[in-house]
Amino acid sequence: MNYRDEILKLKKEKNALILAHYYQIGEIQDIADYVGDSLGLSQKAAEANVDIILFAGVHFMAETAKILNPKTKVLLPDLNAGCSLADSCPYDDFVAFKNKYPDHIVISYINTSAAIKTVSDVICTSGNAVKLVNYFPKDQKIIFAPDRNLGGYVNQMTGRNMVLWEGTCEVHDILNTESILNLKEEHPKAKIVAHPECQAQVLKIADYVGSTTGLLKYTKTDDAKEYIVATETGILHQMQLDSPDKKFYVVPSDKTCACNDCPYMKLNTMEKVYLALKNETPSISLDAETIEKALVPIERMLKISKELKII
Ligand code: 13P
Ligand code: SF4
């Protein structure tokens, strides 16, 4: 079967919008109406006026789309496409943690469950975290969850001392300076770019730190010809499309491959996208109370991001 043609046909027939994250396989990115980072994808989901949103990403992203656009059917090709970072912050444990700091507000990274969003004051993404934290007065006490690496980076960039939840992304947290410096030895002219979910020592040696959209913009507009990329492999597809004459080397997650794949993002395949659109399942369902409560901090994020001209 030619999945590409069948998907594009179904998309038209069913008045569907395909949103894809940069960590999806290239084939999926190529059939999407919009490819972006978590912030851009949330904005597109909020604005969508269609019958179906097919979200080629992971569960928290599709859930956020459903919260922002509850009347629209939101499909996720594989419901097992979770996120280790979101999973590292269970609701009951987080509420007990939050109760220890009654005078703190909670800023949660979008990589959290809808339940965590219901007990957060504002959501952020890697694309707006620093500016969003700076939006609050310097003396505002803040809990930041769940990524301790992103939280530590934001603390450093803003001079804050936010209380951090100790969560990590299993894909970024294992990238190490040794592999990066080995690559740098092989390609001395290459610049290092890193996602802020990487550990502090990796971020310290990076020439640029940013969200997936930030990394793409940087490598497109910067004048170097080679880059060492400390994030998930999927991003190389757009990097190469945007800058066909540049060379990109992904930081390997272990010695057996030159890749660094998120096992959850990579559960989505062209066949699963096709089947999800055809059968209109699996879809995201959330109760009305969760949607109502989780919407408040997400809308606050979008409002502040517009005010600060980040989106
Ligand atoms: P971005 O918002 O930078 O695309 O990051 C999402 C993510 O899951 C990174 O691991
Ligand atoms: Fe979650 Fe990490 Fe995968 Fe991003 S790369 S979806 S943070 S597990």
Short mmCIF file of C-alpha atoms and ligand atoms in Angstrom, two decimals:
data_model
loop_
_atom_site.label_atom_id
_atom_site.label_comp_id
_atom_site.label_asym_id
_atom_site.label_seq_id
_atom_site.Cartn_x
_atom_site.Cartn_y
_atom_site.Cartn_z
CA MET A 1 0.00 0.00 0.00
CA ASN A 2 1.14 3.56 -0.71
CA TYR A 3 0.52 4.96 2.76
CA ARG A 4 1.41 8.50 1.77
CA ASP A 5 -1.30 8.72 -0.91
CA GLU A 6 -3.90 6.94 1.23
CA ILE A 7 -3.23 9.20 4.22
CA LEU A 8 -3.47 12.36 2.11
CA LYS A 9 -6.75 11.09 0.60
CA LEU A 10 -8.25 10.30 4.03
CA LYS A 11 -7.06 13.63 5.40
CA LYS A 12 -9.07 15.48 2.75
CA GLU A 13 -12.15 13.23 3.02
CA LYS A 14 -12.30 13.52 6.79
CA ASN A 15 -11.36 17.19 7.11
CA ALA A 16 -8.39 16.28 9.28
CA LEU A 17 -5.27 18.18 10.25
CA ILE A 18 -2.01 16.33 10.77
CA LEU A 19 0.32 17.83 13.36
CA ALA A 20 3.78 16.29 13.71
CA HIS A 21 6.66 16.83 16.08
CA TYR A 22 10.23 17.18 14.78
CA TYR A 23 11.15 13.82 16.36
CA GLN A 24 8.83 11.88 14.07
CA ILE A 25 10.31 9.88 11.18
CA GLY A 26 10.87 11.96 8.04
CA GLU A 27 8.03 10.29 6.10
CA ILE A 28 5.51 11.36 8.74
CA GLN A 29 6.90 14.91 8.90
CA ASP A 30 6.53 15.11 5.12
CA ILE A 31 2.77 14.37 5.14
CA ALA A 32 2.01 16.72 8.06
CA ASP A 33 0.19 20.04 7.67
CA TYR A 34 2.44 21.48 10.34
CA VAL A 35 5.68 20.26 11.92
CA GLY A 36 6.85 22.01 15.06
CA ASP A 37 8.02 22.08 18.66
CA SER A 38 5.62 21.69 21.60
CA LEU A 39 4.83 25.41 21.69
CA GLY A 40 4.07 25.76 17.98
CA LEU A 41 2.07 22.54 17.95
CA SER A 42 -0.06 23.70 20.90
CA GLN A 43 -0.79 26.97 19.16
CA LYS A 44 -1.81 25.16 15.96
CA ALA A 45 -4.02 22.76 17.92
CA ALA A 46 -5.74 25.67 19.67
CA GLU A 47 -6.45 27.43 16.38
CA ALA A 48 -7.51 24.35 14.40
CA ASN A 49 -10.98 24.40 12.87
CA VAL A 50 -11.28 20.82 11.60
CA ASP A 51 -13.16 17.62 12.48
CA ILE A 52 -10.08 15.60 13.35
CA ILE A 53 -6.57 16.39 14.60
CA LEU A 54 -4.17 13.52 14.04
CA PHE A 55 -1.26 14.09 16.39
CA ALA A 56 1.96 12.45 15.29
CA GLY A 57 3.81 12.90 18.54
CA VAL A 58 3.48 11.58 22.08
CA HIS A 59 0.59 11.31 24.51
CA PHE A 60 1.04 14.56 26.47
CA MET A 61 1.09 16.50 23.18
CA ALA A 62 -2.16 14.93 21.93
CA GLU A 63 -3.69 15.45 25.37
CA THR A 64 -2.74 19.15 25.27
CA ALA A 65 -4.37 19.40 21.82
CA LYS A 66 -7.56 17.85 23.22
CA ILE A 67 -7.58 20.27 26.18
CA LEU A 68 -7.15 23.24 23.85
CA ASN A 69 -9.68 22.00 21.32
CA PRO A 70 -12.08 19.69 23.23
CA LYS A 71 -14.79 19.50 20.55
CA THR A 72 -12.37 18.09 17.99
CA LYS A 73 -11.56 14.38 17.82
CA VAL A 74 -7.83 14.02 18.58
CA LEU A 75 -6.16 10.85 17.31
CA LEU A 76 -2.81 9.49 18.50
CA PRO A 77 -1.60 6.68 16.21
CA ASP A 78 -0.24 4.64 19.15
CA LEU A 79 -1.58 5.23 22.66
CA ASN A 80 1.60 3.71 24.09
CA ALA A 81 3.58 6.68 22.82
CA GLY A 82 4.21 8.11 26.29
CA CYS A 83 7.10 10.19 27.62
CA SER A 84 9.61 9.21 30.31
CA LEU A 85 9.69 12.80 31.55
CA ALA A 86 5.91 13.00 31.98
CA ASP A 87 6.01 9.56 33.65
CA SER A 88 8.67 10.74 36.09
CA CYS A 89 6.09 12.99 37.77
CA PRO A 90 3.19 10.94 39.23
CA TYR A 91 0.19 12.99 40.40
CA ASP A 92 -0.03 11.90 44.07
CA ASP A 93 3.71 12.29 44.70
CA PHE A 94 3.72 15.68 43.03
CA VAL A 95 0.76 16.97 45.05
CA ALA A 96 2.51 15.87 48.30
CA PHE A 97 5.67 17.69 47.11
CA LYS A 98 3.74 20.82 46.14
CA ASN A 99 2.02 20.90 49.57
CA LYS A 100 5.43 21.32 51.21
CA TYR A 101 5.78 24.72 49.47
CA PRO A 102 2.44 26.49 49.99
CA ASP A 103 3.80 29.94 49.08
CA HIS A 104 5.24 28.79 45.70
CA ILE A 105 3.55 28.89 42.33
CA VAL A 106 3.96 25.87 40.05
CA ILE A 107 5.44 26.24 36.58
CA SER A 108 5.21 22.92 34.78
CA TYR A 109 6.88 21.90 31.58
CA ILE A 110 4.35 20.85 28.94
CA ASN A 111 5.84 17.30 29.15
CA THR A 112 3.43 16.38 31.97
CA SER A 113 0.13 14.55 32.25
CA ALA A 114 -3.17 16.46 32.15
CA ALA A 115 -3.51 15.67 35.88
CA ILE A 116 -0.27 17.52 36.68
CA LYS A 117 -1.46 20.43 34.55
CA THR A 118 -4.60 20.71 36.72
CA VAL A 119 -2.38 21.51 39.73
CA SER A 120 -0.06 23.90 37.87
CA ASP A 121 -0.29 27.69 37.66
CA VAL A 122 1.32 28.04 34.28
CA ILE A 123 2.75 25.69 31.66
CA CYS A 124 5.97 26.31 29.75
CA THR A 125 7.85 24.65 26.91
CA SER A 126 11.55 24.58 26.15
CA GLY A 127 10.84 27.37 23.65
CA ASN A 128 9.55 29.86 26.21
CA ALA A 129 10.71 28.63 29.66
CA VAL A 130 13.36 31.30 30.33
CA LYS A 131 11.19 34.24 29.20
CA LEU A 132 8.14 32.87 30.96
CA VAL A 133 9.96 32.49 34.29
CA ASN A 134 11.37 36.00 33.89
CA TYR A 135 7.81 37.25 33.40
CA PHE A 136 7.22 36.70 37.12
CA PRO A 137 8.69 39.06 39.75
CA LYS A 138 12.19 38.12 40.96
CA ASP A 139 10.91 37.40 44.48
CA GLN A 140 8.15 35.06 43.28
CA LYS A 141 8.79 31.61 44.75
CA ILE A 142 8.48 28.91 42.11
CA ILE A 143 8.32 25.11 41.90
CA PHE A 144 9.49 23.92 38.48
CA ALA A 145 8.49 20.44 37.30
CA PRO A 146 9.26 17.86 36.08
CA ASP A 147 12.62 18.25 34.28
CA ARG A 148 15.53 18.95 36.63
CA ASN A 149 17.86 19.61 33.67
CA LEU A 150 15.62 22.21 32.03
CA GLY A 151 14.82 23.63 35.49
CA GLY A 152 18.54 23.90 36.35
CA TYR A 153 19.21 25.61 33.02
CA VAL A 154 16.37 28.10 33.60
CA ASN A 155 17.67 28.78 37.14
CA GLN A 156 21.07 29.54 35.67
CA MET A 157 19.72 31.77 32.88
CA THR A 158 17.37 33.73 35.13
CA GLY A 159 19.41 33.83 38.36
CA ARG A 160 16.50 32.18 40.21
CA ASN A 161 16.47 29.43 42.74
CA MET A 162 13.34 27.54 41.72
CA VAL A 163 12.57 24.35 43.63
CA LEU A 164 13.05 21.52 41.13
CA TRP A 165 11.22 18.24 40.75
CA GLU A 166 13.83 15.54 40.04
CA GLY A 167 12.51 14.23 36.71
CA THR A 168 14.49 13.55 33.55
CA CYS A 169 14.04 12.57 29.92
CA GLU A 170 15.62 9.15 29.35
CA VAL A 171 16.69 10.17 25.84
CA HIS A 172 18.49 13.44 26.65
CA ASP A 173 19.74 12.67 30.14
CA ILE A 174 22.14 9.97 28.91
CA LEU A 175 23.90 12.12 26.32
CA ASN A 176 27.37 12.69 27.68
CA THR A 177 30.20 15.15 27.16
CA GLU A 178 32.63 12.33 26.29
CA SER A 179 30.68 11.36 23.13
CA ILE A 180 30.28 15.03 22.22
CA LEU A 181 33.97 15.77 22.66
CA ASN A 182 34.89 12.65 20.64
CA LEU A 183 32.73 13.99 17.81
CA LYS A 184 34.30 17.41 18.22
CA GLU A 185 37.74 15.84 17.83
CA GLU A 186 36.64 14.23 14.57
CA HIS A 187 34.95 17.44 13.37
CA PRO A 188 36.80 20.33 15.04
CA LYS A 189 34.95 23.04 13.08
CA ALA A 190 31.50 21.74 14.08
CA LYS A 191 29.43 23.81 16.50
CA ILE A 192 27.59 22.06 19.33
CA VAL A 193 23.83 22.59 19.68
CA ALA A 194 21.81 21.03 22.51
CA HIS A 195 18.26 20.68 23.79
CA PRO A 196 17.87 21.97 27.38
CA GLU A 197 16.70 18.52 28.56
CA CYS A 198 20.41 17.51 28.42
CA GLN A 199 22.51 17.53 31.59
CA ALA A 200 24.18 20.78 32.77
CA GLN A 201 27.71 19.68 31.71
CA VAL A 202 26.46 19.12 28.14
CA LEU A 203 24.70 22.49 28.05
CA LYS A 204 27.86 24.13 29.34
CA ILE A 205 29.90 23.09 26.28
CA ALA A 206 27.12 23.88 23.78
CA ASP A 207 27.40 26.86 21.42
CA TYR A 208 23.61 27.10 21.39
CA VAL A 209 20.86 25.70 23.65
CA GLY A 210 17.22 25.75 22.58
CA SER A 211 13.96 24.03 21.78
CA THR A 212 13.71 21.94 18.61
CA THR A 213 12.46 25.01 16.72
CA GLY A 214 15.27 27.08 18.25
CA LEU A 215 17.89 24.52 17.18
CA LEU A 216 16.50 24.50 13.65
CA LYS A 217 16.48 28.28 13.37
CA TYR A 218 20.01 28.50 14.74
CA THR A 219 21.51 25.91 12.38
CA LYS A 220 19.69 27.49 9.43
CA THR A 221 20.83 31.06 10.05
CA ASP A 222 24.26 30.52 11.65
CA ASP A 223 27.24 30.56 9.31
CA ALA A 224 29.02 27.35 10.43
CA LYS A 225 28.95 24.42 8.03
CA GLU A 226 28.86 21.53 10.53
CA TYR A 227 26.97 20.86 13.75
CA ILE A 228 27.05 18.30 16.54
CA VAL A 229 23.43 17.85 17.53
CA ALA A 230 22.58 16.83 21.13
CA THR A 231 18.94 15.90 20.79
CA GLU A 232 16.70 13.28 19.19
CA THR A 233 17.60 12.01 15.70
CA GLY A 234 14.28 12.98 14.07
CA ILE A 235 15.29 16.64 13.99
CA LEU A 236 17.98 15.90 11.41
CA HIS A 237 15.30 15.51 8.75
CA GLN A 238 14.26 19.19 8.90
CA MET A 239 17.81 20.37 9.57
CA GLN A 240 18.98 18.71 6.39
CA LEU A 241 15.97 20.04 4.42
CA ASP A 242 16.55 23.58 5.71
CA SER A 243 20.31 23.50 5.18
CA PRO A 244 21.13 20.95 2.46
CA ASP A 245 24.77 22.07 2.25
CA LYS A 246 25.51 21.69 5.97
CA LYS A 247 26.59 18.56 7.83
CA PHE A 248 24.96 17.31 11.03
CA TYR A 249 26.29 14.71 13.46
CA VAL A 250 23.89 13.36 16.04
CA VAL A 251 25.32 12.63 19.51
CA PRO A 252 24.94 8.86 19.90
CA SER A 253 23.12 7.50 22.93
CA ASP A 254 25.46 4.48 23.11
CA LYS A 255 28.41 2.92 21.33
CA THR A 256 26.35 0.60 19.12
CA CYS A 257 24.77 3.20 16.83
CA ALA A 258 25.10 6.73 15.48
CA CYS A 259 21.52 7.44 16.53
CA ASN A 260 19.57 8.78 19.45
CA ASP A 261 15.93 7.82 19.08
CA CYS A 262 13.06 8.50 21.49
CA PRO A 263 11.40 5.06 21.78
CA TYR A 264 7.99 6.69 22.33
CA MET A 265 8.11 9.13 19.41
CA LYS A 266 9.28 6.32 17.17
CA LEU A 267 6.25 4.11 17.97
CA ASN A 268 4.37 6.10 15.32
CA THR A 269 4.64 4.65 11.81
CA MET A 270 3.03 5.49 8.47
CA GLU A 271 0.87 2.38 8.79
CA LYS A 272 -0.38 3.45 12.24
CA VAL A 273 -1.11 6.98 10.99
CA TYR A 274 -3.10 5.49 8.11
CA LEU A 275 -5.04 3.09 10.35
CA ALA A 276 -5.77 5.78 12.94
CA LEU A 277 -7.21 8.09 10.28
CA LYS A 278 -9.15 5.30 8.60
CA ASN A 279 -10.68 3.88 11.80
CA GLU A 280 -10.71 7.20 13.73
CA THR A 281 -9.09 5.49 16.69
CA PRO A 282 -7.25 5.52 19.07
CA SER A 283 -8.51 8.88 20.27
CA ILE A 284 -7.79 10.94 23.38
CA SER A 285 -10.58 11.21 25.91
CA LEU A 286 -10.52 13.33 29.03
CA ASP A 287 -13.25 14.19 31.52
CA ALA A 288 -14.74 17.69 31.42
CA GLU A 289 -13.36 18.68 34.84
CA THR A 290 -9.78 17.78 33.89
CA ILE A 291 -10.11 19.71 30.63
CA GLU A 292 -11.50 22.75 32.42
CA LYS A 293 -8.75 22.80 35.07
CA ALA A 294 -5.83 21.89 32.79
CA LEU A 295 -6.85 24.51 30.23
CA VAL A 296 -6.21 27.41 32.64
CA PRO A 297 -2.37 27.10 32.89
CA ILE A 298 -2.01 26.21 29.19
CA GLU A 299 -4.02 29.23 28.09
CA ARG A 300 -2.00 31.37 30.47
CA MET A 301 1.18 30.15 28.75
CA LEU A 302 -0.20 30.97 25.29
CA LYS A 303 -1.38 34.40 26.45
CA ILE A 304 1.98 35.31 28.02
CA SER A 305 3.85 33.92 24.98
CA LYS A 306 1.79 36.17 22.69
CA GLU A 307 2.32 39.14 24.99
CA LEU A 308 6.08 38.51 24.96
CA LYS A 309 5.96 37.97 21.17
CA ILE A 310 7.41 34.46 21.46
CA ILE A 311 4.63 33.16 19.22
P1 13P B 1 10.40 20.78 22.04
O1 13P B 1 9.23 21.53 22.60
O2 13P B 1 11.69 21.52 22.09
O3 13P B 1 10.09 20.31 20.65
O4 13P B 1 10.66 19.49 22.95
C1 13P B 1 9.76 18.46 23.11
C2 13P B 1 10.38 17.26 23.67
O5 13P B 1 9.73 16.31 24.02
C3 13P B 1 11.82 17.24 23.78
O6 13P B 1 12.25 16.00 24.23
FE1 SF4 B 2 9.65 12.57 26.37
FE2 SF4 B 2 12.27 12.59 26.11
FE3 SF4 B 2 10.81 11.43 24.24
FE4 SF4 B 2 10.81 14.12 24.50
S1 SF4 B 2 12.52 12.80 23.89
S2 SF4 B 2 9.03 12.80 24.22
S3 SF4 B 2 11.00 14.31 26.73
S4 SF4 B 2 10.98 10.78 26.39
#
